[in-house]
Coordinates of C-alpha atoms and ligand atoms in Angstrom, one line a residue:
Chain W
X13 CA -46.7 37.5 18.6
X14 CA -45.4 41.0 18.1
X15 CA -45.6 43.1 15.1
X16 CA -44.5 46.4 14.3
X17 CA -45.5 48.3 10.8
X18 CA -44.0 50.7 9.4
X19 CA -42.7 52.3 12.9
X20 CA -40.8 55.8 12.7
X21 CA -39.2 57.6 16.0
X22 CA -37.8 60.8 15.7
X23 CA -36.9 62.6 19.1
X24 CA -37.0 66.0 19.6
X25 CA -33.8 67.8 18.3
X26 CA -32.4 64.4 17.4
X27 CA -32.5 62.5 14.2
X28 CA -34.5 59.5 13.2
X29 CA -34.0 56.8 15.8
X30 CA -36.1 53.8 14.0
X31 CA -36.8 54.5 10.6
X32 CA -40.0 53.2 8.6
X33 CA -39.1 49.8 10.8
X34 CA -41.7 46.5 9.6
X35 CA -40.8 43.4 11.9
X36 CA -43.1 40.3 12.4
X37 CA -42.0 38.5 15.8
X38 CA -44.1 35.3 15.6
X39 CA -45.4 33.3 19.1
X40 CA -42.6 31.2 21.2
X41 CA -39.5 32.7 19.1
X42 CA -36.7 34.7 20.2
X43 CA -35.8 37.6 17.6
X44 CA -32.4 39.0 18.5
X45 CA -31.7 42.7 17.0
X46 CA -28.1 43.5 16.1
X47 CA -26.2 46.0 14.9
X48 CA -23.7 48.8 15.7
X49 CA -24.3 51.0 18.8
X50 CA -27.0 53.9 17.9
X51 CA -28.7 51.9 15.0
X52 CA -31.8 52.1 17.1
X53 CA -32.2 48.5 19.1
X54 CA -32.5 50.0 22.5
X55 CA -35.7 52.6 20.9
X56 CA -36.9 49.8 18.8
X57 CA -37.2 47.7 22.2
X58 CA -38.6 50.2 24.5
X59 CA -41.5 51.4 22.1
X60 CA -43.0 47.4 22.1
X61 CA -43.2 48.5 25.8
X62 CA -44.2 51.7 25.5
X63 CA -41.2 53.2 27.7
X64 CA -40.9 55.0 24.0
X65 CA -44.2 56.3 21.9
X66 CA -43.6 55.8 18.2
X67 CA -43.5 58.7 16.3
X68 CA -45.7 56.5 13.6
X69 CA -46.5 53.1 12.7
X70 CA -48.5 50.7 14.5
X71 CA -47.2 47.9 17.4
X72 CA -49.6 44.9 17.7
X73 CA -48.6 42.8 20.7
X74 CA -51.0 39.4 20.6
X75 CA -53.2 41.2 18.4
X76 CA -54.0 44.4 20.7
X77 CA -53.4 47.6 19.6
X78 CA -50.0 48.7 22.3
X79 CA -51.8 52.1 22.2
X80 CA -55.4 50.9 23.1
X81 CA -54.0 49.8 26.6
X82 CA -52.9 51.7 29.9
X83 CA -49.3 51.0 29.2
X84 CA -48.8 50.6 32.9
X85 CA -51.0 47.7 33.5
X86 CA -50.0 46.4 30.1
X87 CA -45.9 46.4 31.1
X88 CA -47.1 43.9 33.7
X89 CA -47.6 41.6 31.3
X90 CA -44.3 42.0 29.2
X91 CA -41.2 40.7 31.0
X92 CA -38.2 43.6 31.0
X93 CA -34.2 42.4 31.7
X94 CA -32.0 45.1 31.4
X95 CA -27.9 45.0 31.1
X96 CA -27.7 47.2 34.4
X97 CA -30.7 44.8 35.6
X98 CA -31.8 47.5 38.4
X99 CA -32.7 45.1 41.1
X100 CA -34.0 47.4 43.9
X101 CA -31.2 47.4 46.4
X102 CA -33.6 47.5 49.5
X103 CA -35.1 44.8 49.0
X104 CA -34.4 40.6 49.4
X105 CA -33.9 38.6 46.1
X106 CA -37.3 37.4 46.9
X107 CA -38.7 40.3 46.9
X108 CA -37.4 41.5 44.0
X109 CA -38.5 38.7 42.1
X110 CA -42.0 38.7 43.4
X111 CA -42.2 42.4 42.4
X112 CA -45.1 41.9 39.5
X113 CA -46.7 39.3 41.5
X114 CA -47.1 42.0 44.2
X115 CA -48.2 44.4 42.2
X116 CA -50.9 41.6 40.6
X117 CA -51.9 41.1 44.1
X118 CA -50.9 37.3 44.2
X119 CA -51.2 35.9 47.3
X120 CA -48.0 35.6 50.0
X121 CA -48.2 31.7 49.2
X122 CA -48.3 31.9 45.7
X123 CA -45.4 34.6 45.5
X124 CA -43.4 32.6 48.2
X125 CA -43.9 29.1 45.7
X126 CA -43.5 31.0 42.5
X127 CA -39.8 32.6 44.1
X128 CA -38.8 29.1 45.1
X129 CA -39.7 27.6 41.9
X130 CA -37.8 30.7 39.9
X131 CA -34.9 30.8 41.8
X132 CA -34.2 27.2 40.6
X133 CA -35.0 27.6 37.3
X134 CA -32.4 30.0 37.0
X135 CA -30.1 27.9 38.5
X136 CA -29.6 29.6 42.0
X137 CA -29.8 28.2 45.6
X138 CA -32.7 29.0 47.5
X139 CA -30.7 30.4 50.1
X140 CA -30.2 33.5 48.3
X141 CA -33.9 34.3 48.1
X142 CA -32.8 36.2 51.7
X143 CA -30.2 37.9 50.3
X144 CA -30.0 41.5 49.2
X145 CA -28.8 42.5 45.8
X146 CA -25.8 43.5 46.7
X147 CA -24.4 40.4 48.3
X148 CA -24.6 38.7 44.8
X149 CA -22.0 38.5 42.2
X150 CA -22.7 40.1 38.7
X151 CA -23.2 36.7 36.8
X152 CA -25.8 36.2 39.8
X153 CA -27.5 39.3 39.9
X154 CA -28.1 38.9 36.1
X155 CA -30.2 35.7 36.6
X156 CA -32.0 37.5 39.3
X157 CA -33.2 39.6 36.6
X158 CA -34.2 37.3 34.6
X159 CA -36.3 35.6 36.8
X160 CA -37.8 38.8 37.9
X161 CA -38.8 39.2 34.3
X162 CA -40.4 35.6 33.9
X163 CA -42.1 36.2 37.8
X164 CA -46.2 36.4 36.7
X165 CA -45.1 34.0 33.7
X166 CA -45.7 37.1 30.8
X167 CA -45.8 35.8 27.1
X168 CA -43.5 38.6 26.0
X169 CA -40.2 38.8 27.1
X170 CA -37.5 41.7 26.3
X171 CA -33.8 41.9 26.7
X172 CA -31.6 45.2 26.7
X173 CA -27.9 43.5 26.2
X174 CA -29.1 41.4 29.3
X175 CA -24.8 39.9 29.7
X176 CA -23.2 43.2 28.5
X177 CA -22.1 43.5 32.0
X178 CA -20.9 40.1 32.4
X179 CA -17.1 39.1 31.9
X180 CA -16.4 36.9 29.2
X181 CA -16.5 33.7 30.7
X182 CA -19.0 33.9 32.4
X183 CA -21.3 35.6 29.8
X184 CA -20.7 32.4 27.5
X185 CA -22.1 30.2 29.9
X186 CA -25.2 31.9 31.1
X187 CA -26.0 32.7 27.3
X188 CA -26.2 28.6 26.5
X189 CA -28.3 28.3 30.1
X190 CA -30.5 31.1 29.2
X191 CA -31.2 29.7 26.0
X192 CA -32.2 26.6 27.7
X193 CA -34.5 28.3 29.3
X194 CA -36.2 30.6 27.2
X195 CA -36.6 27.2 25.3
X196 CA -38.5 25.4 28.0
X197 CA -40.3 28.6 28.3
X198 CA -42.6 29.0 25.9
X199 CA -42.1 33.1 24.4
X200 CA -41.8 35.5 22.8
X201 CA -38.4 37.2 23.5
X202 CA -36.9 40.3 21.9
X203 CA -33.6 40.8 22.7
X204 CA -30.9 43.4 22.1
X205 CA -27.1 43.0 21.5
X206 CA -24.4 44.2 19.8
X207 CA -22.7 41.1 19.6
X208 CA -23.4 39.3 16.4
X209 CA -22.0 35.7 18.3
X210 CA -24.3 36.3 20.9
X211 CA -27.3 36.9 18.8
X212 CA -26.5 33.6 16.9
X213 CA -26.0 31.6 20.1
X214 CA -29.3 33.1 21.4
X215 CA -31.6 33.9 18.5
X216 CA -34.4 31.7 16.5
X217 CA -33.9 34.5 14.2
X218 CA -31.8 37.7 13.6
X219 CA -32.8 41.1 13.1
X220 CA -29.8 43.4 11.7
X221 CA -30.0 46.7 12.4
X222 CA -28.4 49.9 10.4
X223 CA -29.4 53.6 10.9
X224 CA -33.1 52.5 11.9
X225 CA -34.0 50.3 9.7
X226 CA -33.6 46.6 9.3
X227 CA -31.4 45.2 6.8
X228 CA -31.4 41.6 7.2
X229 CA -34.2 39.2 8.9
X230 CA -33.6 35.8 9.3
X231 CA -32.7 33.0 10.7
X232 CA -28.9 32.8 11.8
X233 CA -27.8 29.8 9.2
X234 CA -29.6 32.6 6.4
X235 CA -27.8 35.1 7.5
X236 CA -24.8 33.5 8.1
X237 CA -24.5 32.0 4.8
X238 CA -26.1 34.5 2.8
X239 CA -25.6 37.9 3.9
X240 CA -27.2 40.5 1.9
X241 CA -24.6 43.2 1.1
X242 CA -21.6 44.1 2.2
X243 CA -22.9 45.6 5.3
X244 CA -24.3 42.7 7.0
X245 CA -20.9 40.9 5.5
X246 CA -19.0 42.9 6.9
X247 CA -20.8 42.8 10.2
X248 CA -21.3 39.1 10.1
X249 CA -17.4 38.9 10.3
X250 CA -15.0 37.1 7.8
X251 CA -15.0 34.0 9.7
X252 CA -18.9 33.8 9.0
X253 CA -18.3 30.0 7.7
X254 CA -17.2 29.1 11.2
X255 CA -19.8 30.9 13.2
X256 CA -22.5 29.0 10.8
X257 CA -20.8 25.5 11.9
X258 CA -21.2 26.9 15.8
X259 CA -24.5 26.2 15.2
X260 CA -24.9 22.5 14.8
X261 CA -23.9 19.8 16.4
X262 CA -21.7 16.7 15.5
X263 CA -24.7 14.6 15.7
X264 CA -26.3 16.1 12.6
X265 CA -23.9 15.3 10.6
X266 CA -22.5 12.1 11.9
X267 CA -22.2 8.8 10.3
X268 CA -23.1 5.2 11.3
X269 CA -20.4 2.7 11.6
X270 CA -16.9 3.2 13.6
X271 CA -13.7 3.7 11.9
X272 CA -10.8 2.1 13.6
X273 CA -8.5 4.9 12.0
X274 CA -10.1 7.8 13.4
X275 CA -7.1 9.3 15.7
X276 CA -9.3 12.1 17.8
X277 CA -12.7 11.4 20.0
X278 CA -15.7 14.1 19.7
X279 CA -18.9 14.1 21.6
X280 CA -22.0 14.0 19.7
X281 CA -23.7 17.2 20.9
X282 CA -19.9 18.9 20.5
X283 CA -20.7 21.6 18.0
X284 CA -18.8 21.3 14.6
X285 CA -16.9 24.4 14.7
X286 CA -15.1 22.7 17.4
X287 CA -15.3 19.5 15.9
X288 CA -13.2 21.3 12.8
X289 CA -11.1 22.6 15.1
X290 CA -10.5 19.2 16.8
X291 CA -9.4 17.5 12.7
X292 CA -6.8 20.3 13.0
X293 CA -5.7 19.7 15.7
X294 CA -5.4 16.4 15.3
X295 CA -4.5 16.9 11.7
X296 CA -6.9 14.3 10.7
X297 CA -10.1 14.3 8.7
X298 CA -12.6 12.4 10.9
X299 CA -13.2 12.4 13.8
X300 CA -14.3 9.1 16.3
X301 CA -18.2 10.1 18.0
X302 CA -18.0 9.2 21.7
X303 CA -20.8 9.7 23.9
X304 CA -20.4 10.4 27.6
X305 CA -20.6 6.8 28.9
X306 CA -17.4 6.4 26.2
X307 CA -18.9 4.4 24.2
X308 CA -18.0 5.0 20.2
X309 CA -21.6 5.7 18.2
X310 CA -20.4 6.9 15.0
X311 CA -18.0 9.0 12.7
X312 CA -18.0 12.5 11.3
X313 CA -15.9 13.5 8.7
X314 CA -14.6 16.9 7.4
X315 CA -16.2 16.3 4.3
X316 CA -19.7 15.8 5.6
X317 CA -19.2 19.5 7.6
X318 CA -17.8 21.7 5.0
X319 CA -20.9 19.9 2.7
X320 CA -23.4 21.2 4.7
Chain P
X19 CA -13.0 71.2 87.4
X20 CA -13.4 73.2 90.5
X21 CA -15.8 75.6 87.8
X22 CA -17.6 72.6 86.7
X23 CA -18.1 71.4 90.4
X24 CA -19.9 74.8 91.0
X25 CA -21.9 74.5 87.8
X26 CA -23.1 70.5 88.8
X27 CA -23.2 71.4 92.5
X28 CA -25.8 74.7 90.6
X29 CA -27.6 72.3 89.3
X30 CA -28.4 70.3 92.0
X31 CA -29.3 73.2 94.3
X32 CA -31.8 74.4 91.7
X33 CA -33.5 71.7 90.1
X34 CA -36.6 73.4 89.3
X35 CA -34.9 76.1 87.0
X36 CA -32.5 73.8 85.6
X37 CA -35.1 71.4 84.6
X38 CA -37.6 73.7 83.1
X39 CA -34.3 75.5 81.0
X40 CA -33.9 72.0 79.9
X41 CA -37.3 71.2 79.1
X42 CA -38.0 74.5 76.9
X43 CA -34.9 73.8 75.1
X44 CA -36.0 70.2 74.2
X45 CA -39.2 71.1 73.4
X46 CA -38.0 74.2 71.1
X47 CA -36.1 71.7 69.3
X48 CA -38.3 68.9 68.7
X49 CA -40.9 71.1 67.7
X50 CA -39.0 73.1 65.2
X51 CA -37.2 69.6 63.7
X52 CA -40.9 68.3 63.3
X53 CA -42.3 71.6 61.6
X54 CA -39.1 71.6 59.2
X55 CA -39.7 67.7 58.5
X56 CA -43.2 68.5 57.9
X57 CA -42.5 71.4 55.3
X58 CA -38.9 69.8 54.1
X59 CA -40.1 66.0 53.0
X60 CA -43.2 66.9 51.2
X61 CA -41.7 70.2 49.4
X62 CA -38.5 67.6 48.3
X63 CA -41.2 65.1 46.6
X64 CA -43.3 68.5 45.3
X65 CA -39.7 69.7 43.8
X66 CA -38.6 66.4 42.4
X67 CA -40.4 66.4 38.6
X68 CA -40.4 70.4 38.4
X69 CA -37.0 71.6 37.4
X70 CA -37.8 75.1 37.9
X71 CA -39.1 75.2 41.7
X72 CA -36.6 72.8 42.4
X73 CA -33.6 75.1 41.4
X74 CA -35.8 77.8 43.1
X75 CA -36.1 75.6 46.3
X76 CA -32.8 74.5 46.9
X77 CA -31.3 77.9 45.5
X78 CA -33.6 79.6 48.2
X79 CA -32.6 76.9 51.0
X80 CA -29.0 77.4 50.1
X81 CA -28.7 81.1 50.4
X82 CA -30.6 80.6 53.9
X83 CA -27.7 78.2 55.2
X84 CA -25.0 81.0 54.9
X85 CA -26.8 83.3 57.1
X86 CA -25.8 82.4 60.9
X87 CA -27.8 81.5 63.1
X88 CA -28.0 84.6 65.0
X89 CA -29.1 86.9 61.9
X90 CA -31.9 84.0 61.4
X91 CA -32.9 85.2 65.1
X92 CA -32.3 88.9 64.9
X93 CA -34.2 88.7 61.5
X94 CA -36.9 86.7 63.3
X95 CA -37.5 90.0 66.1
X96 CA -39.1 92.3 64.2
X97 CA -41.0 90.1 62.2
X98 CA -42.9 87.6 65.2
X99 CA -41.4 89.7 68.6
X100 CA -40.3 87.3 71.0
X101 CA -40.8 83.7 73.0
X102 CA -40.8 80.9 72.6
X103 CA -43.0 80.4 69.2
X104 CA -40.3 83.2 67.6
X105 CA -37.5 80.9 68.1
X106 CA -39.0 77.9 67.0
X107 CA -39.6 79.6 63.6
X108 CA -36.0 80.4 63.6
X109 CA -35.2 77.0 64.3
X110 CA -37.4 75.4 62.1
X111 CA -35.3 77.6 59.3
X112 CA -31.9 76.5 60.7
X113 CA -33.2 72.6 60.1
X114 CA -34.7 73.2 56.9
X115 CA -32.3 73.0 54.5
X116 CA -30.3 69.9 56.1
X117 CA -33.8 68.3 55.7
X118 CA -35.1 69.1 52.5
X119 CA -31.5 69.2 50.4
X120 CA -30.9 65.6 51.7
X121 CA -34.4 64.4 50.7
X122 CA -34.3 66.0 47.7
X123 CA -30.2 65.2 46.4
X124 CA -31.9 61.4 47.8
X125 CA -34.7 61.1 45.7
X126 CA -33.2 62.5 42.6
X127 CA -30.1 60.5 43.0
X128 CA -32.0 57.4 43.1
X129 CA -30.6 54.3 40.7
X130 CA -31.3 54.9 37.5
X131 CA -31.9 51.4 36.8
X132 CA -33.5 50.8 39.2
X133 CA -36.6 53.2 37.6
X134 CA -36.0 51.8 34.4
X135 CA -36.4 48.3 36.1
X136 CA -39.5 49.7 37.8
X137 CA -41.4 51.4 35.2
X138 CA -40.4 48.9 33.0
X139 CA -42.2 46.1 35.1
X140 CA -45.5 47.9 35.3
X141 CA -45.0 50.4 38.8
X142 CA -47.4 53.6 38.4
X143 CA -45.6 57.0 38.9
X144 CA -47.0 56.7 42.6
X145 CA -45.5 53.4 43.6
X146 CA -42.3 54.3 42.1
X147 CA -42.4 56.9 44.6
X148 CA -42.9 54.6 47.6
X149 CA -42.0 51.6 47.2
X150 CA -38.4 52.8 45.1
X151 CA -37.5 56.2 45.6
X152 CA -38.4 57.2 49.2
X153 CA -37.1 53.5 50.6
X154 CA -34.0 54.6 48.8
X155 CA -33.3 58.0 49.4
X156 CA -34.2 56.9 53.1
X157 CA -30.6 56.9 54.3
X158 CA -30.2 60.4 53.1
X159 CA -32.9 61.3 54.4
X160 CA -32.5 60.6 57.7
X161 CA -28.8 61.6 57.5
X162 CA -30.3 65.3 56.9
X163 CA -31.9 64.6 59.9
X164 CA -29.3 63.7 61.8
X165 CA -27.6 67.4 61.1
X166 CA -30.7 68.8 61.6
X167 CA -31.1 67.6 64.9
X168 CA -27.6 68.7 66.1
X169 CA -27.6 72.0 63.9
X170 CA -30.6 72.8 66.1
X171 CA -29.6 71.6 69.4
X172 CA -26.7 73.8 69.1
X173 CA -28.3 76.7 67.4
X174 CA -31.4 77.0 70.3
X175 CA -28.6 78.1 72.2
X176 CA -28.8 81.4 71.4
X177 CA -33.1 81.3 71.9
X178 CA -32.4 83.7 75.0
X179 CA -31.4 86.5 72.3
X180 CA -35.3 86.5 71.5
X181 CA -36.7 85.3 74.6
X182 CA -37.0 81.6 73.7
X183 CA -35.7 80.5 77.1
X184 CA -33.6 76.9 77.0
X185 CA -30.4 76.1 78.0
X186 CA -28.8 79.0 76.4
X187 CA -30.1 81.5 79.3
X188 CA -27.5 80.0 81.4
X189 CA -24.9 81.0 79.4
X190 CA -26.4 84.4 78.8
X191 CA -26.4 84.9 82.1
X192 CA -23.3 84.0 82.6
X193 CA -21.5 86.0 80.3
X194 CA -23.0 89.0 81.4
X195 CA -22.3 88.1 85.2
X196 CA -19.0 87.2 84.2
X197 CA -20.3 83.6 86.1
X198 CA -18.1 81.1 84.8
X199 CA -20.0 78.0 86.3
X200 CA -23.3 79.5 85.3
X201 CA -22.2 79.5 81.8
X202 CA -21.0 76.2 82.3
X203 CA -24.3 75.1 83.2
X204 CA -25.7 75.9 80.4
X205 CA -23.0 75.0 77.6
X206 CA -22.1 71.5 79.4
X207 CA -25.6 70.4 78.7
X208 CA -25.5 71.7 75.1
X209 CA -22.7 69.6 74.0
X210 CA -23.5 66.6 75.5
X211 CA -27.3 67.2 74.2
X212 CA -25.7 67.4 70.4
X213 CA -23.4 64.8 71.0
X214 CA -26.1 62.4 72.5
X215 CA -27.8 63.0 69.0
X216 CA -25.5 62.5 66.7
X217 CA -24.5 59.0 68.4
X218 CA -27.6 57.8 68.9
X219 CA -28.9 59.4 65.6
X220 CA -26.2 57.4 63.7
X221 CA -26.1 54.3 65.3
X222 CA -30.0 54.3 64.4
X223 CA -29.0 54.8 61.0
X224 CA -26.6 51.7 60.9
X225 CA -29.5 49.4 62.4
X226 CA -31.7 50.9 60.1
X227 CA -29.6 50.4 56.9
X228 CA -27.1 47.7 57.6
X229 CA -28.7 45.0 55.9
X230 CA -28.3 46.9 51.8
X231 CA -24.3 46.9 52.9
X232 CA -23.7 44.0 54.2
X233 CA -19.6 43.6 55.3
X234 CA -19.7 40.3 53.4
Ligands
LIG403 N1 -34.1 60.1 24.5 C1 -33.5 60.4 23.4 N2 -33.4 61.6 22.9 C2 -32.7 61.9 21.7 N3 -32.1 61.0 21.0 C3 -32.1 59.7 21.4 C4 -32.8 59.3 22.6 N4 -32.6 58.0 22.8 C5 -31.8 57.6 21.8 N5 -31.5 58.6 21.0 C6 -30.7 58.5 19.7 O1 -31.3 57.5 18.9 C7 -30.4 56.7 18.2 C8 -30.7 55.3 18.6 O2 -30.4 55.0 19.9 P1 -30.6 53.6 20.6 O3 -31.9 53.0 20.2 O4 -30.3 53.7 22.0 O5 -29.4 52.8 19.9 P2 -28.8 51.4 20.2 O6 -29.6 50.7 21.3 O7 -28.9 50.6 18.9 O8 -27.4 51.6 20.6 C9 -29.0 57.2 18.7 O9 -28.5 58.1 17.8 C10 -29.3 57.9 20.0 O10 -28.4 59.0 20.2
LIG404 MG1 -29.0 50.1 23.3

């Protein structure tokens, strides 16, 4: 659990960075901040972590006081992916990911098990644990970093636009992966993007950001479907509707019973943007549900998504 | 070749003063490279959070690497007399500023993210020191010292000027016998000396490094 009240940052000669900024992060959620480049993310981030002192307001991380602690010890024990990820060049992918361990003072076993059992979890071979950075691509690298981050298994976890260096494709892929995992993980992640599809693919909830201050928490169906003002409207994007069905799947909306008439198949954990997109395809307004062994389990209608 | 016949066939006829020419050169140069890696290293880490001494330091260091050789010798006269110890001083200033300018650019120049990634994880100010920056800057570091090495190689040559002895003498005495082969004895050894030390000096470097850029 993180919580930041009434936190102000004002650099020297600047402006105000984060202005007056209240934001509860409760246990095992992921909180992503959005909002145009220079609203303040990035600061907002770094001062949970203490890379940045607040200027005022208070930072509670699992109830401590983030000043009462030697922030150096402390950062041992918050996880830290940025989009550059900084793996140390001079060193193997094993060693870069047993990098807190080592400075815990695991044990060579323990660090050697914990690599192996990382590695995997971010869905790379072990062979690359002898690697050096620079033989991996940037898609790899990236997961590297991540599993870096999760090494001494730390109950925070924070994410500067962790696949803003990624190409497209990939990025799309290794955001539904790392949600996976964050979900079999157990934390509490912050992360940071500018990318308002990204935060709703990622995000429990949504934090948007504007000139410091938060205008809109909440979870991304809220947001999606009731922005409030123009701002967050206007950042949401017009095709908000759409991005809100992106986040459920067929199977939430599907009903029992198989109609002979349906003239297009969907899978049942399909999401129902596409599924919309399928009817239109098809023009058609249901859809046959077809789960992977082919097997018809149901129907979904057009009716039953725009009703939701 | 019939001058570099005398010079070898020199050589073998007086192995005692060849040898001992050779040996005060090596030793000059050795000596001075581990007095200017002894003052350039630790000054580069002193310089590297003090914006002012730095600019100082590398200003200084840079105004020291126009002045040739000789002047750094002729300077070095009044100041310490002559000998060996003299030109070893002079030396150690010729190999300075290869040595600390590459540990120092090295250091600074260090990944960015690669900081950010370390003090973001929890590394102290000292561990980001040795286990990021120095491992890092290592290659420049020792590429300084691989100019070094031949900067003063070739620059003990003119020890003799002060007294310092080495292979230089033989040219010295050369020129001023008008002695081709004697010079030759002297100025054959030098160049293969500096070359011998930038080869080997480099093809350390490649085993040291290869493995951060791998071909693949
Ligand atoms: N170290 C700094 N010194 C002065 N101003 C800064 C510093 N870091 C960030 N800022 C300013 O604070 C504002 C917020 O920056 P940042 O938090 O990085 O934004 P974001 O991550 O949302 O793009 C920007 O206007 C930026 O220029
Ligand atoms: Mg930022």
């Amino acid at each position: 659990m993180i919580e930041m009240e009434h936190v102000t940052k004002r650099f020297d000669g600047g402006g105000t960075a984060v202005d007056d900024l209240t934001l509860e992060i409760p246990q095992g959620v992921t909180v992503a901040l959005v909002g145009p480049s220079g609203c303040g993310k990035t600061t907002t981030m770094r001062m949970i972590n203490r890379l940045i002192e607040p200027s005022e307001g208070r930072i509670t991380v699992n109830g401590e006081d983030v000043r009462s602690v030697d922030p150096v010890i402390f950062r041992r024990h918050i996880g830290y992916v940025i989009q550059q990820v900084g793996l140390f060049s001079h060193m193997t992918i094993a060693q870069n990911i047993g990098s807190v361990p080592k400075l815990l003072g695991w044990s060579a076993d323990k660090i050697k098990a914990r690599n192996e059992e990382l590695i995997a979890l971010v869905g790379l071979d072990q062979s690359m644990l002898t690697r050096y950075p620079r033989q991996l691509s940037g898609g790899q690298r990236q997961r590297v970093g991540v599993a870096r981050a999760l090494a001494a298994d730390p109950p925070v976890l924070l994410m500067d636009e962790p696949f803003g260096a990624i190409d497209p494709i990939a990025r799309t892929r290794l955001q539904n992966e790392f949600r996976q995992i964050l979900q079999g993980v157990n934390k509490t992640v912050v992360m940071v993007t500018h990318d308002i599809d990204e935060a709703v693919r990622m995000g429990d909830r949504i934090a948007i950001m504007r000139a410091g201050k938060i205008v809109q928490y909440d979870t991304p169906d809220e947001i999606l479907s009731r922005p409030v003002d123009a701002f967050v409207e206007d950042f949401v994007g017009a095709d908000r509707a759409l991005k809100r069905l992106s986040l459920y799947e067929v199977s939430k909306v599907m009903q029992p019973g198989v109609d002979p008439a349906a003239a297009a198949k969907i899978a049942p954990d399909a999401d129902l943007r596409n599924a919309l997109s399928a009817m239109i395809a098809a023009n058609t307004d249901r859809l046959a549900v077809v789960n992977a062994a082919g097997a018809p389990v149901g129907t979904v209608t057009r009716d039953a998504i725009t009703a939701l | 070749m019939t001058l570099l016949n005398q010079a070898v066939t020199w050589i073998i006829e007086n192995p005692a003063q060849f040898n001992r020419a050779l040996g005060q050169h090596l030793l000059m140069s050795f000596v001075s490279i581990l007095f200017a890696l002894a003052i350039g290293l630790p000054l580069a880490v002193v310089i590297l959070n003090r914006k002012a001494a730095a600019f100082l330091a590398v200003n200084s260091v840079n105004a020291l690497r126009t002045l040739p050789s000789l002047a750094i010798l002729a300077i070095m006269m009044p100041i310490l007399g002559i000998g060996l110890w003299p030109s070893i001083v002079a030396l150690t200033i010729l190999a300075l500023p290869p040595i600390l300018l590459n540990a120092f650019i090295g250091l600074r120049d260090v990944d960015p993210d690669a900081l950010e990634a370390a003090t973001g994880m929890g590394m102290s100010r000292s561990q980001i020191l040795w286990k990021i920056r120095v491992p890092l800057a290592a290659p420049a570091m020792f590429a300084g010292l691989r100019t070094a090495c031949v900067q003063v190689l070739a620059g003990a040559t003119l020890a003799p000027f002060i007294g310092g002895g080495g292979l230089g003498d033989f040219i010295a005495v050369g020129i001023a016998g008008m002695d081709m082969s004697r010079l030759l004895v002297g100025a054959v050894p030098i160049a293969i000396l500096a070359l011998l030390a930038e080869f080997l000096l480099s093809m350390a470097e490649r085993l040291l490094f290869s493995e951060r850029n791998p071909a693949t």
